[in-house]
Coordinates of C-alpha atoms in Angstrom, one line a residue:
X1 CA -20.0 19.4 9.2
X2 CA -20.9 15.8 9.7
X3 CA -18.8 12.8 10.6
X4 CA -18.9 9.1 9.9
X5 CA -17.3 5.9 11.1
X6 CA -16.1 3.0 9.0
X7 CA -13.8 0.1 9.7
X8 CA -11.2 -1.7 7.5
X9 CA -9.9 -4.0 10.2
X10 CA -12.2 -6.8 9.1
X11 CA -10.8 -6.8 5.6
X12 CA -7.1 -6.7 6.7
X13 CA -5.1 -9.7 5.8
X14 CA -3.7 -10.3 9.1
X15 CA 5.6 12.6 9.4
X16 CA 8.4 18.1 7.2
X17 CA 7.9 18.4 3.5
X18 CA 9.6 20.7 1.1
X19 CA 8.3 22.2 -2.1
X20 CA 9.9 19.4 -4.0
X21 CA 7.8 16.7 -2.4
X22 CA 4.7 18.9 -2.5
X23 CA 4.7 20.2 -6.0
X24 CA 5.3 17.3 -8.4
X25 CA 3.0 14.5 -9.6
X26 CA 4.0 11.0 -8.6
X27 CA 4.6 8.8 -11.6
X28 CA 2.2 5.9 -12.2
X29 CA 2.9 2.7 -10.2
X30 CA 5.6 0.7 -11.8
X31 CA 7.0 3.8 -13.6
X32 CA 8.7 5.8 -10.8
X33 CA 9.9 9.3 -11.7
X34 CA 13.6 9.5 -11.7
X35 CA 15.2 11.9 -9.1
X36 CA 16.7 12.0 -5.7
X37 CA 13.5 13.5 -4.2
X38 CA 11.5 10.3 -5.0
X39 CA 14.3 8.1 -3.8
X40 CA 14.4 9.9 -0.4
X41 CA 10.6 9.8 -0.1
X42 CA 10.5 6.1 -0.8
X43 CA 13.2 5.6 1.9
X44 CA 11.0 7.6 4.3
X45 CA 7.9 5.7 3.4
X46 CA 9.4 2.3 3.9
X47 CA 11.4 3.2 7.1
X48 CA 9.2 0.9 9.2
X49 CA 9.8 0.4 12.9
X50 CA 10.8 -2.6 14.9
X51 CA 8.3 -4.3 17.2
X52 CA 9.8 -2.7 20.2
X53 CA 9.8 0.7 18.6
X54 CA 6.1 0.2 17.6
X55 CA 5.2 -0.9 21.1
X56 CA 6.9 2.2 22.6
X57 CA 5.3 4.6 20.0
X58 CA 1.8 3.0 20.5
X59 CA 2.1 3.5 24.2
X60 CA 3.2 7.2 23.9
X61 CA 0.5 7.7 21.2
X62 CA -2.3 6.4 23.5
X63 CA -1.0 8.6 26.4
X64 CA -1.4 11.7 24.1
X65 CA -4.9 10.8 22.8
X66 CA -7.7 13.1 24.0
X67 CA -10.6 11.7 22.0
X68 CA -10.6 8.0 23.1
X69 CA -9.4 7.0 19.5
X70 CA -6.6 4.9 20.8
X71 CA -4.4 2.4 18.9
X72 CA -4.3 -1.4 19.8
X73 CA -1.1 -3.4 19.3
X74 CA -1.5 -7.1 18.5
X75 CA 0.9 -9.8 19.4
X76 CA 2.1 -10.2 15.8
X77 CA 3.2 -6.6 15.7
X78 CA 0.2 -5.3 13.6
X79 CA -1.6 -2.5 15.2
X80 CA -5.1 -1.0 14.6
X81 CA -6.3 2.5 15.2
X82 CA -8.3 5.5 13.7
X83 CA -7.6 8.1 11.1
X84 CA -9.8 11.0 10.2
X85 CA -10.1 12.0 6.5
X86 CA -11.5 15.4 5.3
X87 CA -13.5 15.0 2.1
X88 CA -12.7 17.9 -0.3
X89 CA -14.5 17.1 -3.6
X90 CA -14.8 19.9 -6.1
X91 CA -17.9 18.4 -7.8
X92 CA -20.7 16.0 -6.9
X93 CA -19.5 12.4 -7.3
X94 CA -21.4 9.8 -9.3
X95 CA -23.2 7.5 -6.8
X96 CA -25.4 4.4 -6.7
X97 CA -28.6 5.2 -4.9
X98 CA -28.9 8.3 -2.8
X99 CA -25.9 10.5 -2.2
X100 CA -24.9 10.5 1.5
X101 CA -25.8 13.8 3.0
X102 CA -23.0 16.3 3.4
X103 CA -20.5 13.8 1.9
X104 CA -18.5 16.7 0.5
X105 CA -16.6 18.6 3.2
X106 CA -17.3 16.2 6.0
X107 CA -14.8 14.5 8.3
X108 CA -15.0 10.7 8.2
X109 CA -13.4 8.5 10.8
X110 CA -11.9 5.2 9.7
X111 CA -10.8 2.3 11.9
X112 CA -8.0 0.6 10.0
X113 CA -5.0 -1.6 10.4
X114 CA -1.3 -0.8 10.0
X115 CA -1.4 -3.2 6.9
X116 CA -4.1 -1.1 5.1
X117 CA -2.7 0.9 2.2
X118 CA -3.8 4.3 0.9
X119 CA -5.6 2.6 -2.0
X120 CA -7.7 0.6 0.5
X121 CA -8.5 3.7 2.5
X122 CA -9.7 5.5 -0.7
X123 CA -11.9 2.5 -1.7
X124 CA -13.4 2.4 1.8
X125 CA -14.3 6.1 1.7
X126 CA -15.9 5.8 -1.7
X127 CA -17.8 2.8 -0.5
X128 CA -19.0 4.7 2.6
X129 CA -20.5 7.4 0.4
X130 CA -21.8 5.0 -2.3
X131 CA -19.5 6.6 -4.9
X132 CA -19.4 4.5 -8.1
X133 CA -16.6 6.4 -9.8
X134 CA -13.2 4.7 -10.1
X135 CA -10.9 5.0 -7.1
X136 CA -8.1 6.0 -9.6
X137 CA -9.9 9.3 -9.9
X138 CA -9.2 10.2 -6.3
X139 CA -6.1 10.7 -4.2
X140 CA -5.3 10.9 -0.5
X141 CA -3.2 13.8 0.7
X142 CA -1.4 14.3 3.9
X143 CA -1.4 17.9 5.2
X144 CA 1.3 18.9 7.6
X145 CA 1.3 22.0 9.7
X146 CA 4.5 23.7 10.9
X147 CA 4.4 27.1 12.6
X148 CA 2.3 29.3 10.2
X149 CA 2.9 27.2 7.1
X150 CA 0.9 24.3 5.6
X151 CA 2.5 21.6 3.4
X152 CA 0.4 19.2 1.3
X153 CA 1.7 16.0 -0.3
X154 CA -0.1 13.4 -2.4
X155 CA 0.4 9.8 -1.0
X156 CA 1.2 6.8 -3.2
X157 CA -1.2 3.9 -3.1
X158 CA 1.5 1.8 -1.4
X159 CA 1.8 4.0 1.7
X160 CA 0.2 3.1 5.0
X161 CA -1.8 6.0 6.6
X162 CA -1.9 4.5 10.1
X163 CA 1.9 4.3 10.2
X164 CA 2.0 8.0 9.3
X165 CA -0.5 8.7 12.0
X166 CA 1.5 6.8 14.6
X167 CA 4.8 8.5 13.7
X168 CA 3.2 12.0 13.7
X169 CA 1.1 11.5 16.9
X170 CA -2.6 12.0 17.4
X171 CA -2.8 15.8 16.9
X172 CA -4.6 16.6 13.7
X173 CA -3.1 20.1 13.7
X174 CA 0.3 18.4 13.1
X175 CA -0.9 15.9 10.4
X176 CA -4.2 15.4 8.8
X177 CA -5.6 13.5 5.8
X178 CA -7.6 14.9 2.9
X179 CA -9.4 13.1 0.0
X180 CA -9.4 15.0 -3.3
X181 CA -9.9 14.4 -6.9
X182 CA -6.5 14.5 -8.7
X183 CA -7.7 14.7 -12.3
X184 CA -8.5 18.4 -12.1
X185 CA -4.9 19.5 -12.2
X186 CA -2.1 19.6 -9.7
X187 CA -2.5 23.3 -8.8
X188 CA -6.3 23.4 -8.6
X189 CA -6.2 20.7 -5.9
X190 CA -4.6 23.2 -3.4
X191 CA -6.2 26.0 -1.5
X192 CA -5.1 29.6 -1.8
X193 CA -3.1 29.6 1.5
X194 CA -1.3 26.4 0.4
X195 CA -0.3 28.0 -2.9
X196 CA 0.9 31.1 -1.1
X197 CA 3.0 28.9 1.2
X198 CA 4.4 27.1 -1.8
X199 CA 5.6 30.4 -3.2
X200 CA 7.4 31.3 0.1
X201 CA 9.0 27.8 0.2
X202 CA 10.2 28.2 -3.4
X203 CA 11.7 31.6 -2.6
X204 CA 13.5 30.2 0.4
X205 CA 14.8 27.1 -1.5
X206 CA 15.9 29.3 -4.4
X207 CA 17.9 31.5 -2.0
X208 CA 19.5 28.4 -0.4
X209 CA 20.5 27.0 -3.8
X210 CA 22.0 30.3 -4.9
X211 CA 24.0 30.6 -1.6
X212 CA 25.2 27.0 -2.1
X213 CA 26.2 27.7 -5.7
X214 CA 28.1 30.9 -4.7
X215 CA 30.0 29.0 -2.0
X216 CA 31.0 26.2 -4.4
X217 CA 32.3 28.6 -7.0
X218 CA 34.1 30.7 -4.4
X219 CA 35.9 27.5 -3.3
X220 CA 36.9 26.7 -6.9
X221 CA 38.2 30.2 -7.3
X222 CA 40.2 30.0 -4.2
X223 CA 41.8 26.7 -5.3
X224 CA 42.6 28.2 -8.7
X225 CA 44.2 31.2 -7.1
X226 CA 46.3 29.0 -4.9
X227 CA 47.4 27.0 -7.9
X228 CA 48.4 30.1 -9.8
X229 CA 50.3 31.5 -6.9
X230 CA 52.3 28.2 -6.5
X231 CA 52.9 28.2 -10.2
X232 CA 54.4 31.7 -10.2
X233 CA 56.7 30.8 -7.3
X234 CA 58.2 27.9 -9.3
X235 CA 58.8 30.1 -12.3

């Protein structure tokens, strides 16, 4: 498995997921899908930190780094650092010139700014491997690990990968990034262990919803029984 290094810093102008956030397609930009899940996700995405919080987190991040890929905080509050992206393409991509060796399945290291978006990261990766296909055909996923379960979620073009990296810390076994084609279908984009984890998550959420529904109706029943009892006393 090969690795590469690229930088987006020169072009810069100056996190636990449930089945709900993992399963559904995100609506095209400008046409957000209605629902509380998307609202909560947007709040999480735009929950940026103050300069003091960023300074503290960058300091803690650098103390935890073991591969020398540290972050640098500038005076204006913008910080730069590194993310690693796994290339998981299901078919050879159309390229100009020669296809970079082992471009599929390799781990690529990007030096980016906190201002760089997911869309810019995708464009940089495609440029790195001389891919001529439209960036709209590709999507960047964040893969989160918790205990023995893996959660994958497609990122919107407006999100900032370095911010997610900073909040999660440097450990790639906690958070990692994957580039995939997203035109092949929502389910085909996931591995077998991920799909099995999704089923377990669905079962757990279904049970929680059923328990909540039972508690709600039990409370209604109790209130009705109290009302009937009071009514009988007055008769």
